[in-house]
Amino acid sequence: MLVVAINTSATTVDWILTELLRHPHVMKKIHKELEQVVDLERVVEESDLESLKYLDMVVKEGMRLHSVLPLSQCEAMEDCVVDGFRIRKGSRITINNYAIQRDPNVWSEPEKFLPERFVGSNIDVRGRNFQFLPFSAGRRSCPAV
Ligand code: HEM
């Protein structure tokens, strides 16, 4: 519990801050949004998050590029066929989130840090969109999502 909670959160923040240092124009846009929404006179509160749309996109883009748990483990609950592959009930499946989140068939310019790619998109972090699984999906996804 301690390992999955501390290391994941810290590494995610490290990567997002790294990308902000590498992309000063994104950092400026975040500052502007914080000035408008939070006013910089107080700290950000959970109730502000709904209004911090650009910050949300920056966090998602950071998590897309830098998956802190790049491989997810799942177990097939029943016999099934996926893309012509027969998978037996009880099989252990490893999902490569890193590869999916940088797949050029799904993401344009996948290696670039472009928070704006999430403008007008309804992709969220809850595992409903299989091209973006920072907290995995299904019953064994992250309970702290
Ligand atoms: C940015 C932060 C985090 C990320 C990106 C993250 C990501 C993930 C992912 C991808 C999994 C699924 C692993 C797999 O499929 O094998 C997972 C599982 C888990 N996470 Fe997180 N996590 C984060 C923070 C946390 C925090 C803060 C906690 C606890 C307070 C936590 C507790 C857990 C637990 C207990 C599991 C195992 C669930 C199970 O096996 O049923 N995570 N996390």
PDB file of C-alpha atoms and ligand atoms in Angstrom:
ATOM      1  CA  MET A   1       0.000   0.000   0.000  1.00  0.00           C
ATOM      2  CA  LEU A   2       2.787   2.434   0.944  1.00  0.00           C
ATOM      3  CA  VAL A   3       4.860   1.648  -2.138  1.00  0.00           C
ATOM      4  CA  VAL A   4       1.996   1.968  -4.625  1.00  0.00           C
ATOM      5  CA  ALA A   5       0.703   5.128  -2.970  1.00  0.00           C
ATOM      6  CA  ILE A   6       3.900   7.123  -2.425  1.00  0.00           C
ATOM      7  CA  ASN A   7       6.103   6.242  -5.368  1.00  0.00           C
ATOM      8  CA  THR A   8       3.338   6.533  -7.970  1.00  0.00           C
ATOM      9  CA  SER A   9       2.162   9.964  -6.813  1.00  0.00           C
ATOM     10  CA  ALA A  10       5.679  11.373  -6.346  1.00  0.00           C
ATOM     11  CA  THR A  11       6.942  10.115  -9.702  1.00  0.00           C
ATOM     12  CA  THR A  12       3.859  11.449 -11.501  1.00  0.00           C
ATOM     13  CA  VAL A  13       4.400  14.911 -10.015  1.00  0.00           C
ATOM     14  CA  ASP A  14       8.135  14.763 -10.845  1.00  0.00           C
ATOM     15  CA  TRP A  15       7.373  14.003 -14.490  1.00  0.00           C
ATOM     16  CA  ILE A  16       4.704  16.679 -14.827  1.00  0.00           C
ATOM     17  CA  LEU A  17       6.993  19.310 -13.303  1.00  0.00           C
ATOM     18  CA  THR A  18       9.789  18.132 -15.613  1.00  0.00           C
ATOM     19  CA  GLU A  19       7.540  18.618 -18.642  1.00  0.00           C
ATOM     20  CA  LEU A  20       6.532  22.078 -17.389  1.00  0.00           C
ATOM     21  CA  LEU A  21      10.207  23.068 -17.143  1.00  0.00           C
ATOM     22  CA  ARG A  22      10.773  21.779 -20.667  1.00  0.00           C
ATOM     23  CA  HIS A  23       7.674  23.633 -21.970  1.00  0.00           C
ATOM     24  CA  PRO A  24       7.665  27.129 -20.429  1.00  0.00           C
ATOM     25  CA  HIS A  25       4.680  28.219 -22.570  1.00  0.00           C
ATOM     26  CA  VAL A  26       2.585  25.503 -20.891  1.00  0.00           C
ATOM     27  CA  MET A  27       3.820  26.659 -17.469  1.00  0.00           C
ATOM     28  CA  LYS A  28       2.708  30.219 -18.342  1.00  0.00           C
ATOM     29  CA  LYS A  29      -0.755  29.020 -19.357  1.00  0.00           C
ATOM     30  CA  ILE A  30      -1.113  27.168 -16.059  1.00  0.00           C
ATOM     31  CA  HIS A  31      -0.050  30.272 -14.106  1.00  0.00           C
ATOM     32  CA  LYS A  32      -2.621  32.311 -15.994  1.00  0.00           C
ATOM     33  CA  GLU A  33      -5.372  29.817 -15.266  1.00  0.00           C
ATOM     34  CA  LEU A  34      -4.427  29.721 -11.573  1.00  0.00           C
ATOM     35  CA  GLU A  35      -4.467  33.526 -11.424  1.00  0.00           C
ATOM     36  CA  GLN A  36      -7.934  33.603 -12.949  1.00  0.00           C
ATOM     37  CA  VAL A  37      -9.480  30.743 -10.997  1.00  0.00           C
ATOM     38  CA  VAL A  38      -7.657  30.748  -7.653  1.00  0.00           C
ATOM     39  CA  ASP A  39      -6.275  34.286  -7.546  1.00  0.00           C
ATOM     40  CA  LEU A  40      -2.865  33.188  -6.104  1.00  0.00           C
ATOM     41  CA  GLU A  41      -3.858  34.593  -2.708  1.00  0.00           C
ATOM     42  CA  ARG A  42      -4.702  31.155  -1.366  1.00  0.00           C
ATOM     43  CA  VAL A  43      -3.789  27.547  -2.035  1.00  0.00           C
ATOM     44  CA  VAL A  44      -5.689  25.452  -4.540  1.00  0.00           C
ATOM     45  CA  GLU A  45      -8.573  23.560  -2.976  1.00  0.00           C
ATOM     46  CA  GLU A  46     -10.267  20.429  -4.181  1.00  0.00           C
ATOM     47  CA  SER A  47     -13.360  22.441  -5.078  1.00  0.00           C
ATOM     48  CA  ASP A  48     -11.244  24.475  -7.573  1.00  0.00           C
ATOM     49  CA  LEU A  49     -10.244  21.419  -9.595  1.00  0.00           C
ATOM     50  CA  GLU A  50     -13.471  21.387 -11.612  1.00  0.00           C
ATOM     51  CA  SER A  51     -12.602  24.862 -12.940  1.00  0.00           C
ATOM     52  CA  LEU A  52      -8.908  24.190 -13.609  1.00  0.00           C
ATOM     53  CA  LYS A  53      -9.473  22.749 -17.077  1.00  0.00           C
ATOM     54  CA  TYR A  54      -6.005  23.385 -18.460  1.00  0.00           C
ATOM     55  CA  LEU A  55      -4.302  21.926 -15.384  1.00  0.00           C
ATOM     56  CA  ASP A  56      -6.438  18.811 -15.882  1.00  0.00           C
ATOM     57  CA  MET A  57      -5.178  18.483 -19.466  1.00  0.00           C
ATOM     58  CA  VAL A  58      -1.566  18.978 -18.358  1.00  0.00           C
ATOM     59  CA  VAL A  59      -1.872  16.247 -15.719  1.00  0.00           C
ATOM     60  CA  LYS A  60      -3.449  13.860 -18.225  1.00  0.00           C
ATOM     61  CA  GLU A  61      -0.779  14.539 -20.825  1.00  0.00           C
ATOM     62  CA  GLY A  62       1.953  14.027 -18.209  1.00  0.00           C
ATOM     63  CA  MET A  63       0.396  10.692 -17.251  1.00  0.00           C
ATOM     64  CA  ARG A  64      -0.048   9.655 -20.872  1.00  0.00           C
ATOM     65  CA  LEU A  65       3.629  10.138 -21.673  1.00  0.00           C
ATOM     66  CA  HIS A  66       5.046   8.965 -18.372  1.00  0.00           C
ATOM     67  CA  SER A  67       3.171   5.939 -17.196  1.00  0.00           C
ATOM     68  CA  VAL A  68       4.461   5.205 -13.689  1.00  0.00           C
ATOM     69  CA  LEU A  69       3.081   1.669 -13.846  1.00  0.00           C
ATOM     70  CA  PRO A  70       3.597   0.889 -17.525  1.00  0.00           C
ATOM     71  CA  LEU A  71       2.468  -2.755 -17.320  1.00  0.00           C
ATOM     72  CA  SER A  72      -0.895  -3.835 -15.905  1.00  0.00           C
ATOM     73  CA  GLN A  73      -1.661  -7.391 -14.822  1.00  0.00           C
ATOM     74  CA  CYS A  74      -5.117  -8.843 -15.480  1.00  0.00           C
ATOM     75  CA  GLU A  75      -6.690 -12.274 -15.330  1.00  0.00           C
ATOM     76  CA  ALA A  76      -9.218 -13.536 -17.886  1.00  0.00           C
ATOM     77  CA  MET A  77     -12.454 -14.261 -16.020  1.00  0.00           C
ATOM     78  CA  GLU A  78     -13.839 -16.403 -18.846  1.00  0.00           C
ATOM     79  CA  ASP A  79     -12.777 -17.922 -22.160  1.00  0.00           C
ATOM     80  CA  CYS A  80     -12.778 -15.203 -24.820  1.00  0.00           C
ATOM     81  CA  VAL A  81     -11.401 -14.230 -28.210  1.00  0.00           C
ATOM     82  CA  VAL A  82      -9.598 -10.910 -28.696  1.00  0.00           C
ATOM     83  CA  ASP A  83      -8.415  -9.978 -32.186  1.00  0.00           C
ATOM     84  CA  GLY A  84      -8.473 -13.648 -33.203  1.00  0.00           C
ATOM     85  CA  PHE A  85      -6.478 -14.792 -30.159  1.00  0.00           C
ATOM     86  CA  ARG A  86      -8.211 -17.382 -28.005  1.00  0.00           C
ATOM     87  CA  ILE A  87      -7.674 -16.584 -24.341  1.00  0.00           C
ATOM     88  CA  ARG A  88      -8.459 -19.230 -21.748  1.00  0.00           C
ATOM     89  CA  LYS A  89     -10.237 -18.475 -18.505  1.00  0.00           C
ATOM     90  CA  GLY A  90      -7.639 -17.913 -15.777  1.00  0.00           C
ATOM     91  CA  SER A  91      -4.895 -16.707 -18.154  1.00  0.00           C
ATOM     92  CA  ARG A  92      -2.658 -13.950 -16.866  1.00  0.00           C
ATOM     93  CA  ILE A  93      -2.636 -11.030 -19.300  1.00  0.00           C
ATOM     94  CA  THR A  94      -0.060  -8.244 -19.261  1.00  0.00           C
ATOM     95  CA  ILE A  95      -1.224  -4.970 -20.800  1.00  0.00           C
ATOM     96  CA  ASN A  96       1.454  -2.601 -22.034  1.00  0.00           C
ATOM     97  CA  ASN A  97      -0.003   0.785 -21.111  1.00  0.00           C
ATOM     98  CA  TYR A  98       3.214   2.536 -22.058  1.00  0.00           C
ATOM     99  CA  ALA A  99       2.949   1.294 -25.664  1.00  0.00           C
ATOM    100  CA  ILE A 100      -0.808   1.989 -25.887  1.00  0.00           C
ATOM    101  CA  GLN A 101      -0.396   5.539 -24.611  1.00  0.00           C
ATOM    102  CA  ARG A 102       2.287   6.247 -27.232  1.00  0.00           C
ATOM    103  CA  ASP A 103       0.621   4.358 -30.086  1.00  0.00           C
ATOM    104  CA  PRO A 104       0.752   6.500 -33.260  1.00  0.00           C
ATOM    105  CA  ASN A 105      -2.415   4.763 -34.513  1.00  0.00           C
ATOM    106  CA  VAL A 106      -4.305   6.307 -31.627  1.00  0.00           C
ATOM    107  CA  TRP A 107      -2.423   9.493 -30.753  1.00  0.00           C
ATOM    108  CA  SER A 108      -1.120  12.076 -33.193  1.00  0.00           C
ATOM    109  CA  GLU A 109       2.507  13.061 -32.542  1.00  0.00           C
ATOM    110  CA  PRO A 110       2.536  10.650 -29.577  1.00  0.00           C
ATOM    111  CA  GLU A 111       6.060  11.508 -28.386  1.00  0.00           C
ATOM    112  CA  LYS A 112       5.218  15.199 -27.952  1.00  0.00           C
ATOM    113  CA  PHE A 113       3.944  16.811 -24.776  1.00  0.00           C
ATOM    114  CA  LEU A 114       0.768  18.497 -26.046  1.00  0.00           C
ATOM    115  CA  PRO A 115      -1.851  19.052 -23.300  1.00  0.00           C
ATOM    116  CA  GLU A 116      -4.090  20.709 -25.915  1.00  0.00           C
ATOM    117  CA  ARG A 117      -4.745  17.278 -27.455  1.00  0.00           C
ATOM    118  CA  PHE A 118      -7.352  16.832 -24.699  1.00  0.00           C
ATOM    119  CA  VAL A 119      -9.332  19.962 -25.665  1.00  0.00           C
ATOM    120  CA  GLY A 120     -12.944  18.971 -26.320  1.00  0.00           C
ATOM    121  CA  SER A 121     -12.173  15.305 -25.597  1.00  0.00           C
ATOM    122  CA  ASN A 122     -14.119  13.245 -23.085  1.00  0.00           C
ATOM    123  CA  ILE A 123     -11.178  10.944 -22.335  1.00  0.00           C
ATOM    124  CA  ASP A 124     -10.744  10.670 -18.583  1.00  0.00           C
ATOM    125  CA  VAL A 125      -8.442   8.761 -16.230  1.00  0.00           C
ATOM    126  CA  ARG A 126     -11.034   6.267 -14.996  1.00  0.00           C
ATOM    127  CA  GLY A 127     -10.276   3.443 -17.380  1.00  0.00           C
ATOM    128  CA  ARG A 128     -13.296   3.886 -19.640  1.00  0.00           C
ATOM    129  CA  ASN A 129     -11.106   4.870 -22.582  1.00  0.00           C
ATOM    130  CA  PHE A 130      -8.794   2.014 -23.432  1.00  0.00           C
ATOM    131  CA  GLN A 131      -6.254   4.258 -25.189  1.00  0.00           C
ATOM    132  CA  PHE A 132      -5.488   5.947 -21.854  1.00  0.00           C
ATOM    133  CA  LEU A 133      -5.173   3.794 -18.734  1.00  0.00           C
ATOM    134  CA  PRO A 134      -2.993   5.596 -16.156  1.00  0.00           C
ATOM    135  CA  PHE A 135      -4.875   3.897 -13.293  1.00  0.00           C
ATOM    136  CA  SER A 136      -5.607   0.727 -15.306  1.00  0.00           C
ATOM    137  CA  ALA A 137      -9.228  -0.407 -15.787  1.00  0.00           C
ATOM    138  CA  GLY A 138     -11.748  -2.794 -14.330  1.00  0.00           C
ATOM    139  CA  ARG A 139     -11.963  -4.361 -10.895  1.00  0.00           C
ATOM    140  CA  ARG A 140      -8.249  -4.314 -10.169  1.00  0.00           C
ATOM    141  CA  SER A 141      -7.715  -0.725 -11.261  1.00  0.00           C
ATOM    142  CA  CYS A 142      -6.306   1.789  -8.805  1.00  0.00           C
ATOM    143  CA  PRO A 143      -8.719   2.378  -5.898  1.00  0.00           C
ATOM    144  CA  ALA A 144      -7.134   5.805  -5.369  1.00  0.00           C
ATOM    145  CA  VAL A 145      -8.062   7.080  -8.845  1.00  0.00           C
TER     146      VAL A 145
HETATM  147  C1  HEM B   1      -0.635   9.128  -9.554  1.00  0.00           C
HETATM  148  C2  HEM B   1      -0.784   8.188  -8.629  1.00  0.00           C
HETATM  149  C3  HEM B   1      -1.142   6.753  -8.929  1.00  0.00           C
HETATM  150  C4  HEM B   1      -1.116   6.037 -10.102  1.00  0.00           C
HETATM  151  C5  HEM B   1      -0.695   6.520 -11.483  1.00  0.00           C
HETATM  152  C6  HEM B   1      -1.583   4.702  -9.799  1.00  0.00           C
HETATM  153  C7  HEM B   1      -1.725   3.699 -10.735  1.00  0.00           C
HETATM  154  C8  HEM B   1      -2.162   2.407 -10.440  1.00  0.00           C
HETATM  155  C9  HEM B   1      -2.335   1.338 -11.411  1.00  0.00           C
HETATM  156  C10 HEM B   1      -2.051   1.459 -12.911  1.00  0.00           C
HETATM  157  C11 HEM B   1      -2.765   0.243 -10.741  1.00  0.00           C
HETATM  158  C12 HEM B   1      -3.090  -1.146 -11.354  1.00  0.00           C
HETATM  159  C13 HEM B   1      -1.849  -2.002 -11.354  1.00  0.00           C
HETATM  160  C14 HEM B   1      -2.027  -3.272 -12.188  1.00  0.00           C
HETATM  161  O1  HEM B   1      -2.910  -3.327 -13.029  1.00  0.00           O
HETATM  162  O2  HEM B   1      -1.249  -4.222 -11.993  1.00  0.00           O
HETATM  163  C15 HEM B   1      -2.872   0.604  -9.342  1.00  0.00           C
HETATM  164  C16 HEM B   1      -3.276  -0.264  -8.343  1.00  0.00           C
HETATM  165  C17 HEM B   1      -3.356   0.082  -7.013  1.00  0.00           C
HETATM  166  N1  HEM B   1      -3.187   1.334  -6.467  1.00  0.00           N
HETATM  167 FE1  HEM B   1      -2.639   3.009  -7.476  1.00  0.00          FE
HETATM  168  N2  HEM B   1      -1.883   4.637  -8.468  1.00  0.00           N
HETATM  169  C18 HEM B   1      -1.631   5.861  -7.897  1.00  0.00           C
HETATM  170  C19 HEM B   1      -1.806   6.216  -6.574  1.00  0.00           C
HETATM  171  C20 HEM B   1      -2.259   5.379  -5.578  1.00  0.00           C
HETATM  172  C21 HEM B   1      -2.477   5.763  -4.212  1.00  0.00           C
HETATM  173  C22 HEM B   1      -2.267   7.190  -3.662  1.00  0.00           C
HETATM  174  C23 HEM B   1      -2.904   4.655  -3.538  1.00  0.00           C
HETATM  175  C24 HEM B   1      -3.299   4.455  -2.109  1.00  0.00           C
HETATM  176  C25 HEM B   1      -3.609   5.418  -1.263  1.00  0.00           C
HETATM  177  C26 HEM B   1      -2.944   3.567  -4.504  1.00  0.00           C
HETATM  178  C27 HEM B   1      -3.315   2.279  -4.202  1.00  0.00           C
HETATM  179  C28 HEM B   1      -3.387   1.251  -5.119  1.00  0.00           C
HETATM  180  C29 HEM B   1      -3.705  -0.133  -4.756  1.00  0.00           C
HETATM  181  C30 HEM B   1      -3.996  -0.676  -3.364  1.00  0.00           C
HETATM  182  C31 HEM B   1      -3.685  -0.862  -5.949  1.00  0.00           C
HETATM  183  C32 HEM B   1      -3.957  -2.367  -6.116  1.00  0.00           C
HETATM  184  C33 HEM B   1      -5.431  -2.599  -6.427  1.00  0.00           C
HETATM  185  C34 HEM B   1      -5.736  -4.069  -6.682  1.00  0.00           C
HETATM  186  O3  HEM B   1      -4.818  -4.842  -6.992  1.00  0.00           O
HETATM  187  O4  HEM B   1      -6.928  -4.467  -6.612  1.00  0.00           O
HETATM  188  N3  HEM B   1      -2.565   4.053  -5.725  1.00  0.00           N
HETATM  189  N4  HEM B   1      -2.509   1.916  -9.191  1.00  0.00           N
END
